[in-house]
Coordinates of C-alpha atoms in Angstrom, one line a residue:
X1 CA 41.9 57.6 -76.7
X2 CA 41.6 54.0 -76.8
X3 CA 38.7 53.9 -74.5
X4 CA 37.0 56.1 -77.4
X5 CA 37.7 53.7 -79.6
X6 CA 36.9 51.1 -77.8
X7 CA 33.6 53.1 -77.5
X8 CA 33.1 53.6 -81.4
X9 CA 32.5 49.5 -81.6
X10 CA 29.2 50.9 -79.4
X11 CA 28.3 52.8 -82.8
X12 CA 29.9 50.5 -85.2
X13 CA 26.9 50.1 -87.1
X14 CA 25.6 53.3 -87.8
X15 CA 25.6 53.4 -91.5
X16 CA 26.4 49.6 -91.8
X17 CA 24.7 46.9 -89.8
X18 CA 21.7 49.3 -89.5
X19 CA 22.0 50.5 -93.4
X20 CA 18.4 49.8 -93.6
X21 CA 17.5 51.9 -91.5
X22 CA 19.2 55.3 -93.5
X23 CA 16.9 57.6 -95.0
X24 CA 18.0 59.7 -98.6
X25 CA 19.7 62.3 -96.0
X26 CA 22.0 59.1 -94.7
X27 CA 20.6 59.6 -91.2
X28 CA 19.3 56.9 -88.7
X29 CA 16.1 57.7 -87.3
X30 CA 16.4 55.8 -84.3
X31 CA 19.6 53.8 -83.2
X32 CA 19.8 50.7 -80.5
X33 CA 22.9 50.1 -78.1
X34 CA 22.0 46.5 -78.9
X35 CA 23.8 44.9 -75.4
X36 CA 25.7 46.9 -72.9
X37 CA 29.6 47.0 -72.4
X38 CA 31.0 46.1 -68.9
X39 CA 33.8 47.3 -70.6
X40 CA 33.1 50.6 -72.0
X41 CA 31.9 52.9 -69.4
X42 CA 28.1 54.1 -69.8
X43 CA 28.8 57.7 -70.2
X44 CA 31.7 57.5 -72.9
X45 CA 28.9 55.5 -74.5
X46 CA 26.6 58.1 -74.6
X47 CA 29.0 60.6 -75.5
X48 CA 30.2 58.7 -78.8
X49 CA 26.3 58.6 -79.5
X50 CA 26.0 62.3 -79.1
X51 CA 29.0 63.1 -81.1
X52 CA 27.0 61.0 -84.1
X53 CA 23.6 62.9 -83.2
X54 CA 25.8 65.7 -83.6
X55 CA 27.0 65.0 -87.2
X56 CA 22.9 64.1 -88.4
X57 CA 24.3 60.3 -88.5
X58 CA 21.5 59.2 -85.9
X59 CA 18.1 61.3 -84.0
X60 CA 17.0 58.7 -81.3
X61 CA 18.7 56.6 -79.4
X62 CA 17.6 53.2 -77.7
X63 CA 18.5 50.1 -75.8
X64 CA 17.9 46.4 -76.1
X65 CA 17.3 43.7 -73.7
X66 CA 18.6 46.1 -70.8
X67 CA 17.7 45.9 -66.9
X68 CA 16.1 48.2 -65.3
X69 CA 19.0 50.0 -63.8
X70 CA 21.2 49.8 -66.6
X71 CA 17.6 51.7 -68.1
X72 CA 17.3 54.1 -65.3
X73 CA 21.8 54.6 -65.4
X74 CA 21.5 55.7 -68.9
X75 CA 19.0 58.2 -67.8
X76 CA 20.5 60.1 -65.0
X77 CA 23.8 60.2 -66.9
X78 CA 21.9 61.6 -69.9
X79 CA 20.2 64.2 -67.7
X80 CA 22.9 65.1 -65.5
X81 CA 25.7 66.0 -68.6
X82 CA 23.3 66.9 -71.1
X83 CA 23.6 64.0 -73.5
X84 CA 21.0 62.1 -75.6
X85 CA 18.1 60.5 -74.2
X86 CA 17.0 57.1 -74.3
X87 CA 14.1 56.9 -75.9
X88 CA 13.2 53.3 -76.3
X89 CA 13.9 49.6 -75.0
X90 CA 13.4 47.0 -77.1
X91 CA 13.2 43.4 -75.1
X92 CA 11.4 40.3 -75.7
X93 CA 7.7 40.5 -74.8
X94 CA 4.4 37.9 -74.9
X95 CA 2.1 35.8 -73.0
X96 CA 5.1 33.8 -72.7
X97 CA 7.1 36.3 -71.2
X98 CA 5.6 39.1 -69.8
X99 CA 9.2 39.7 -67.2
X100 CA 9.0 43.2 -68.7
X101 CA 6.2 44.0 -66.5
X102 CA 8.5 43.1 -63.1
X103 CA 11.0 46.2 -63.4
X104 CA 11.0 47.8 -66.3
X105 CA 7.2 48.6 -67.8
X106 CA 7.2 51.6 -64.5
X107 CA 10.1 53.0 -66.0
X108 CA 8.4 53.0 -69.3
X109 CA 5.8 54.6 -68.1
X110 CA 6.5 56.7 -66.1
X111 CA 9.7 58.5 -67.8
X112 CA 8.2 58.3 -71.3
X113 CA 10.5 55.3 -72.7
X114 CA 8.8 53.1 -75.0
X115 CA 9.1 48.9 -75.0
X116 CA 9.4 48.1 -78.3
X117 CA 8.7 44.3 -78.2
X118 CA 10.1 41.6 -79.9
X119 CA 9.3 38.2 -79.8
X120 CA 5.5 38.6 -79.5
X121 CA 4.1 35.5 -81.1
X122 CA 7.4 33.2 -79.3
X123 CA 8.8 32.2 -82.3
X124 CA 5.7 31.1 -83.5
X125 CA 4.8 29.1 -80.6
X126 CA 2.0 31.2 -79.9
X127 CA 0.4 30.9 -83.6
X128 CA -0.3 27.1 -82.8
X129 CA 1.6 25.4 -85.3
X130 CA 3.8 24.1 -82.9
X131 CA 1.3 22.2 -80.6
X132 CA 1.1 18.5 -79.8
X133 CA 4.5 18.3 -81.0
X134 CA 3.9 19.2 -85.1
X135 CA 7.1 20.9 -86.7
X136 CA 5.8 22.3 -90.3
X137 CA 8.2 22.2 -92.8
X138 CA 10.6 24.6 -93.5
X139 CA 9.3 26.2 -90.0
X140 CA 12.2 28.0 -87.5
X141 CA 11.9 25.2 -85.1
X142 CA 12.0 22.3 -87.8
X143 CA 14.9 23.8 -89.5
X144 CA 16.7 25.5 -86.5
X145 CA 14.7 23.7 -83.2
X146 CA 18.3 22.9 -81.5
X147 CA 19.2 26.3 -81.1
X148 CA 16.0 27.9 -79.9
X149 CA 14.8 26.3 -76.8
X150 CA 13.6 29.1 -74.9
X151 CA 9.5 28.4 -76.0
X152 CA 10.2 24.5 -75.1
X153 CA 10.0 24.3 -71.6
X154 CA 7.5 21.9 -69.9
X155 CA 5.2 25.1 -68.7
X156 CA 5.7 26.8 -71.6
X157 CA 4.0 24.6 -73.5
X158 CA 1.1 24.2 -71.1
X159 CA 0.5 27.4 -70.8
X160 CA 0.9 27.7 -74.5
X161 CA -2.2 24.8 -74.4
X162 CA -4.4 27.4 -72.1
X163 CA -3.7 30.5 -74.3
X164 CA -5.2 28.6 -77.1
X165 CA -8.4 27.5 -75.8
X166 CA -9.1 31.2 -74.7
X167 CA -8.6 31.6 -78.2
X168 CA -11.1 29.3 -79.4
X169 CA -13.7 29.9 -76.9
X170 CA -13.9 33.5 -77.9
X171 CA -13.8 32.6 -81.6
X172 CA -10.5 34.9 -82.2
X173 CA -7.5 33.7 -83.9
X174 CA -4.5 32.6 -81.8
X175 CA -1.8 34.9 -83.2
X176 CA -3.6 37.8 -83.5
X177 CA -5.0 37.4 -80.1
X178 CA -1.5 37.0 -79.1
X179 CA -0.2 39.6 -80.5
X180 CA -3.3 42.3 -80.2
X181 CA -2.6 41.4 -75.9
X182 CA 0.9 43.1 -76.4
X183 CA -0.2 46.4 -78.3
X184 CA -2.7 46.8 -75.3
X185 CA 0.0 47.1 -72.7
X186 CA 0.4 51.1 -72.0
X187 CA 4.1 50.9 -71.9
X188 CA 3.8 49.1 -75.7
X189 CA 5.2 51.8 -78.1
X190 CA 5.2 49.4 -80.9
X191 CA 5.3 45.3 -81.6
X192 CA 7.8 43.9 -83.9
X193 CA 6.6 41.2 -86.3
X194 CA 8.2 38.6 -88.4
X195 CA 6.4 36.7 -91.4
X196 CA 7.7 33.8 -93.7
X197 CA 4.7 34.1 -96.0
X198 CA 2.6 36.8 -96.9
X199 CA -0.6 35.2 -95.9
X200 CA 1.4 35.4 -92.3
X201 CA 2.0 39.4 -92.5
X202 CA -1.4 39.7 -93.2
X203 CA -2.6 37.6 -90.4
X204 CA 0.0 39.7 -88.0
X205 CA -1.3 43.0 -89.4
X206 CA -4.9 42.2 -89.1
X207 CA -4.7 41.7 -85.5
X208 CA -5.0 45.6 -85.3
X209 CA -8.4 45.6 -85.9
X210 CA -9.0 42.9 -83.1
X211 CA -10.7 43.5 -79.8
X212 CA -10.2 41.7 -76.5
X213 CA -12.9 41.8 -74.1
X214 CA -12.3 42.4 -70.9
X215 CA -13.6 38.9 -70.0
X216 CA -10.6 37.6 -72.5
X217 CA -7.8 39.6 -70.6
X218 CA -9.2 38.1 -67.2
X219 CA -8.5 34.7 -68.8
X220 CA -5.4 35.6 -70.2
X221 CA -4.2 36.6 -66.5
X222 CA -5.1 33.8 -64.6
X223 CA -3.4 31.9 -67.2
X224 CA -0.4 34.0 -66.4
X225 CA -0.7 33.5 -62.2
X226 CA -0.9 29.7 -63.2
X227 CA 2.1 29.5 -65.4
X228 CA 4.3 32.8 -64.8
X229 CA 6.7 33.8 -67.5
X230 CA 7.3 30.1 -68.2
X231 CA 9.9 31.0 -70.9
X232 CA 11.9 34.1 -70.2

Protein backbone atom coordinates (compact mmCIF):
# COMPACT_ATOMS: atom_id res chain seq x y z
CA UNK A 1 0.00 0.00 0.00
CA UNK A 2 2.39 2.64 0.56
CA UNK A 3 4.35 1.90 -2.54
CA UNK A 4 0.83 2.79 -4.26
CA UNK A 5 0.84 5.81 -2.69
CA UNK A 6 4.03 6.58 -3.14
CA UNK A 7 3.08 5.91 -6.82
CA UNK A 8 -0.02 8.26 -6.87
CA UNK A 9 2.69 11.41 -6.49
CA UNK A 10 3.57 9.81 -10.24
CA UNK A 11 -0.16 11.01 -11.13
CA UNK A 12 -0.49 13.81 -8.72
CA UNK A 13 -1.33 16.16 -11.28
CA UNK A 14 -3.95 14.74 -13.20
CA UNK A 15 -6.79 17.21 -12.79
CA UNK A 16 -4.39 19.78 -11.04
CA UNK A 17 -0.96 20.76 -12.27
CA UNK A 18 -2.24 19.75 -15.81
CA UNK A 19 -5.88 21.40 -15.32
CA UNK A 20 -5.32 22.96 -18.50
CA UNK A 21 -5.16 20.41 -20.18
CA UNK A 22 -9.10 18.93 -19.13
CA UNK A 23 -11.52 18.90 -21.67
CA UNK A 24 -15.74 19.61 -20.64
CA UNK A 25 -15.69 15.61 -19.94
CA UNK A 26 -12.68 16.36 -17.14
CA UNK A 27 -10.46 14.03 -19.12
CA UNK A 28 -6.65 14.52 -19.99
CA UNK A 29 -5.91 13.89 -23.51
CA UNK A 30 -2.45 13.15 -23.16
CA UNK A 31 -0.55 12.93 -19.65
CA UNK A 32 3.53 13.16 -19.17
CA UNK A 33 5.46 11.18 -16.32
CA UNK A 34 7.40 14.45 -16.18
CA UNK A 35 10.86 12.69 -14.57
CA UNK A 36 11.21 9.12 -13.53
CA UNK A 37 11.23 7.67 -9.89
CA UNK A 38 14.29 5.59 -8.76
CA UNK A 39 12.06 5.11 -6.18
CA UNK A 40 8.86 4.05 -7.45
CA UNK A 41 9.24 1.00 -9.44
CA UNK A 42 8.39 1.47 -13.39
CA UNK A 43 5.60 -0.94 -13.49
CA UNK A 44 3.54 0.22 -10.33
CA UNK A 45 3.99 3.47 -12.34
CA UNK A 46 2.31 2.32 -15.14
CA UNK A 47 -0.22 0.52 -13.34
CA UNK A 48 -1.43 3.74 -11.30
CA UNK A 49 -1.60 5.37 -14.84
CA UNK A 50 -3.77 2.60 -16.13
CA UNK A 51 -6.02 2.57 -13.12
CA UNK A 52 -6.64 6.61 -14.17
CA UNK A 53 -7.01 5.60 -18.03
CA UNK A 54 -9.35 3.36 -16.58
CA UNK A 55 -11.64 5.90 -14.79
CA UNK A 56 -11.55 8.44 -18.33
CA UNK A 57 -9.23 10.76 -16.09
CA UNK A 58 -6.33 10.56 -18.84
CA UNK A 59 -6.14 8.61 -22.83
CA UNK A 60 -2.26 8.93 -23.61
CA UNK A 61 0.32 8.66 -21.74
CA UNK A 62 4.06 10.17 -22.24
CA UNK A 63 7.42 10.79 -20.83
CA UNK A 64 9.78 13.64 -20.52
CA UNK A 65 13.42 14.05 -20.75
CA UNK A 66 13.81 10.12 -20.50
CA UNK A 67 16.83 7.91 -21.77
CA UNK A 68 16.53 5.62 -24.06
CA UNK A 69 16.24 2.61 -21.92
CA UNK A 70 14.15 4.10 -19.36
CA UNK A 71 12.02 4.74 -23.06
CA UNK A 72 12.42 1.23 -24.34
CA UNK A 73 11.64 -0.20 -20.13
CA UNK A 74 8.46 1.44 -20.18
CA UNK A 75 7.71 -0.27 -23.36
CA UNK A 76 8.29 -3.93 -22.74
CA UNK A 77 6.67 -3.55 -19.33
CA UNK A 78 3.64 -2.04 -21.13
CA UNK A 79 3.61 -4.86 -23.66
CA UNK A 80 4.43 -7.68 -21.52
CA UNK A 81 1.28 -6.96 -18.64
CA UNK A 82 -0.88 -5.26 -20.92
CA UNK A 83 -0.68 -1.71 -19.61
CA UNK A 84 -0.80 1.70 -21.36
CA UNK A 85 1.55 2.65 -23.90
CA UNK A 86 3.89 5.31 -24.21
CA UNK A 87 3.06 7.26 -26.66
CA UNK A 88 5.28 10.28 -26.62
CA UNK A 89 8.68 11.84 -25.20
CA UNK A 90 8.98 15.16 -24.87
CA UNK A 91 12.86 16.29 -24.39
CA UNK A 92 14.74 19.35 -25.30
CA UNK A 93 15.50 19.62 -29.08
CA UNK A 94 17.38 22.36 -31.56
CA UNK A 95 20.33 23.14 -33.59
CA UNK A 96 21.73 23.53 -30.23
CA UNK A 97 21.03 20.22 -29.12
CA UNK A 98 20.25 17.77 -31.37
CA UNK A 99 21.47 14.61 -28.46
CA UNK A 100 17.95 13.28 -29.26
CA UNK A 101 19.28 11.97 -32.39
CA UNK A 102 22.17 9.74 -30.48
CA UNK A 103 19.62 7.09 -28.77
CA UNK A 104 16.44 8.01 -28.75
CA UNK A 105 15.09 9.38 -32.46
CA UNK A 106 15.49 5.14 -33.60
CA UNK A 107 13.20 4.37 -30.88
CA UNK A 108 10.93 7.05 -32.09
CA UNK A 109 10.84 5.83 -35.15
CA UNK A 110 10.87 2.84 -35.29
CA UNK A 111 8.21 1.93 -32.35
CA UNK A 112 5.86 4.86 -33.30
CA UNK A 113 6.71 7.27 -30.23
CA UNK A 114 6.66 10.80 -31.03
CA UNK A 115 9.51 13.56 -29.68
CA UNK A 116 7.61 16.26 -28.84
CA UNK A 117 10.29 18.99 -28.58
CA UNK A 118 10.82 21.66 -26.36
CA UNK A 119 13.23 24.11 -26.27
CA UNK A 120 13.47 24.66 -30.05
CA UNK A 121 14.55 28.22 -30.49
CA UNK A 122 17.24 27.73 -27.00
CA UNK A 123 15.59 30.12 -24.99
CA UNK A 124 15.68 32.52 -27.61
CA UNK A 125 19.20 32.16 -28.36
CA UNK A 126 18.48 31.01 -31.63
CA UNK A 127 16.10 34.12 -32.62
CA UNK A 128 19.35 36.33 -32.54
CA UNK A 129 18.51 38.70 -29.95
CA UNK A 130 21.06 37.44 -27.85
CA UNK A 131 24.14 37.84 -30.06
CA UNK A 132 27.32 39.93 -29.48
CA UNK A 133 26.36 39.96 -26.04
CA UNK A 134 22.77 42.22 -26.21
CA UNK A 135 20.20 41.28 -23.39
CA UNK A 136 16.77 43.09 -24.47
CA UNK A 137 14.84 44.26 -21.86
CA UNK A 138 12.52 42.38 -20.00
CA UNK A 139 14.02 39.30 -22.09
CA UNK A 140 14.43 35.64 -20.05
CA UNK A 141 18.08 35.97 -20.04
CA UNK A 142 18.11 39.74 -18.85
CA UNK A 143 15.65 39.13 -16.23
CA UNK A 144 16.59 35.47 -15.27
CA UNK A 145 20.29 35.01 -17.20
CA UNK A 146 21.84 33.46 -13.81
CA UNK A 147 19.72 30.61 -13.78
CA UNK A 148 19.73 29.56 -17.41
CA UNK A 149 23.23 28.85 -18.52
CA UNK A 150 22.75 26.00 -20.68
CA UNK A 151 22.70 28.24 -24.25
CA UNK A 152 26.00 30.23 -22.76
CA UNK A 153 28.70 28.05 -23.38
CA UNK A 154 31.73 29.19 -25.47
CA UNK A 155 30.56 26.81 -28.57
CA UNK A 156 27.31 27.43 -28.14
CA UNK A 157 27.57 30.72 -29.01
CA UNK A 158 29.77 30.11 -31.98
CA UNK A 159 27.89 27.87 -33.41
CA UNK A 160 24.91 30.08 -32.59
CA UNK A 161 27.18 32.77 -34.90
CA UNK A 162 27.25 30.03 -37.91
CA UNK A 163 23.45 29.13 -37.66
CA UNK A 164 22.79 32.77 -38.31
CA UNK A 165 24.75 33.55 -41.31
CA UNK A 166 23.09 30.40 -42.95
CA UNK A 167 20.26 32.36 -42.19
CA UNK A 168 21.06 35.41 -43.85
CA UNK A 169 22.70 34.04 -46.83
CA UNK A 170 19.52 32.27 -47.73
CA UNK A 171 17.44 35.37 -46.95
CA UNK A 172 15.17 33.25 -44.30
CA UNK A 173 14.56 34.46 -40.83
CA UNK A 174 16.62 32.99 -37.98
CA UNK A 175 13.88 31.61 -35.77
CA UNK A 176 11.75 30.32 -38.17
CA UNK A 177 14.66 28.66 -39.85
CA UNK A 178 15.38 27.36 -36.46
CA UNK A 179 12.52 26.13 -35.68
CA UNK A 180 11.09 24.89 -39.33
CA UNK A 181 14.77 22.47 -39.01
CA UNK A 182 12.96 20.66 -35.99
CA UNK A 183 9.51 19.96 -37.60
CA UNK A 184 11.55 18.34 -40.52
CA UNK A 185 13.08 15.63 -38.32
CA UNK A 186 10.87 12.33 -39.03
CA UNK A 187 10.78 11.41 -35.40
CA UNK A 188 9.22 15.32 -34.74
CA UNK A 189 5.50 14.67 -33.71
CA UNK A 190 5.19 18.21 -32.78
CA UNK A 191 7.45 21.50 -31.61
CA UNK A 192 6.47 23.33 -28.56
CA UNK A 193 6.73 27.10 -28.78
CA UNK A 194 6.83 29.96 -26.31
CA UNK A 195 6.07 33.70 -27.22
CA UNK A 196 6.29 36.95 -25.01
CA UNK A 197 4.60 39.09 -27.58
CA UNK A 198 2.24 38.35 -30.22
CA UNK A 199 4.31 39.62 -32.98
CA UNK A 200 6.71 36.55 -31.60
CA UNK A 201 3.71 33.77 -31.95
CA UNK A 202 3.27 34.91 -35.26
CA UNK A 203 6.84 34.78 -36.27
CA UNK A 204 6.95 31.02 -34.57
CA UNK A 205 3.81 30.08 -36.44
CA UNK A 206 4.82 31.40 -39.72
CA UNK A 207 7.75 29.19 -39.89
CA UNK A 208 5.24 26.44 -41.12
CA UNK A 209 5.07 27.81 -44.29
CA UNK A 210 8.94 27.96 -44.62
CA UNK A 211 11.08 25.77 -46.80
CA UNK A 212 14.68 24.70 -46.32
CA UNK A 213 16.51 23.69 -49.31
CA UNK A 214 18.44 20.99 -49.28
CA UNK A 215 21.52 23.11 -49.78
CA UNK A 216 20.47 24.88 -46.24
CA UNK A 217 20.30 21.49 -44.32
CA UNK A 218 23.89 20.65 -45.77
CA UNK A 219 24.88 23.85 -44.05
CA UNK A 220 23.10 23.41 -41.10
CA UNK A 221 25.04 19.89 -40.70
CA UNK A 222 28.41 20.72 -41.10
CA UNK A 223 27.69 23.37 -38.71
CA UNK A 224 26.61 20.58 -36.36
CA UNK A 225 30.03 18.21 -37.10
CA UNK A 226 31.90 21.46 -36.25
CA UNK A 227 30.20 22.30 -33.04
CA UNK A 228 28.22 19.13 -31.79
CA UNK A 229 25.43 19.55 -29.40
CA UNK A 230 27.40 22.44 -27.84
CA UNK A 231 24.62 22.98 -25.19
CA UNK A 232 22.86 19.80 -24.10
Amino acid sequence: MISYLLAMFVVSAVGISYGYMLNDDDSNDWFPILEESDFIDLKLQLEVLSDNVKKGKIRYIGLSNETPWGLMKFLSLAEQFNLPRIVSEQNPYSLLNRSYEVGLAEISIRDKIGCLAYSPLASGYLTGKYRNGVLPENSRMKLFGDKFVRYKTKNGQLAVEKYHEIANKHELNFAQMSLKFCELQPFITSVIIGATTMDQLKTDIESVNMNLTNEVLDEINEIQKIYPNPCP
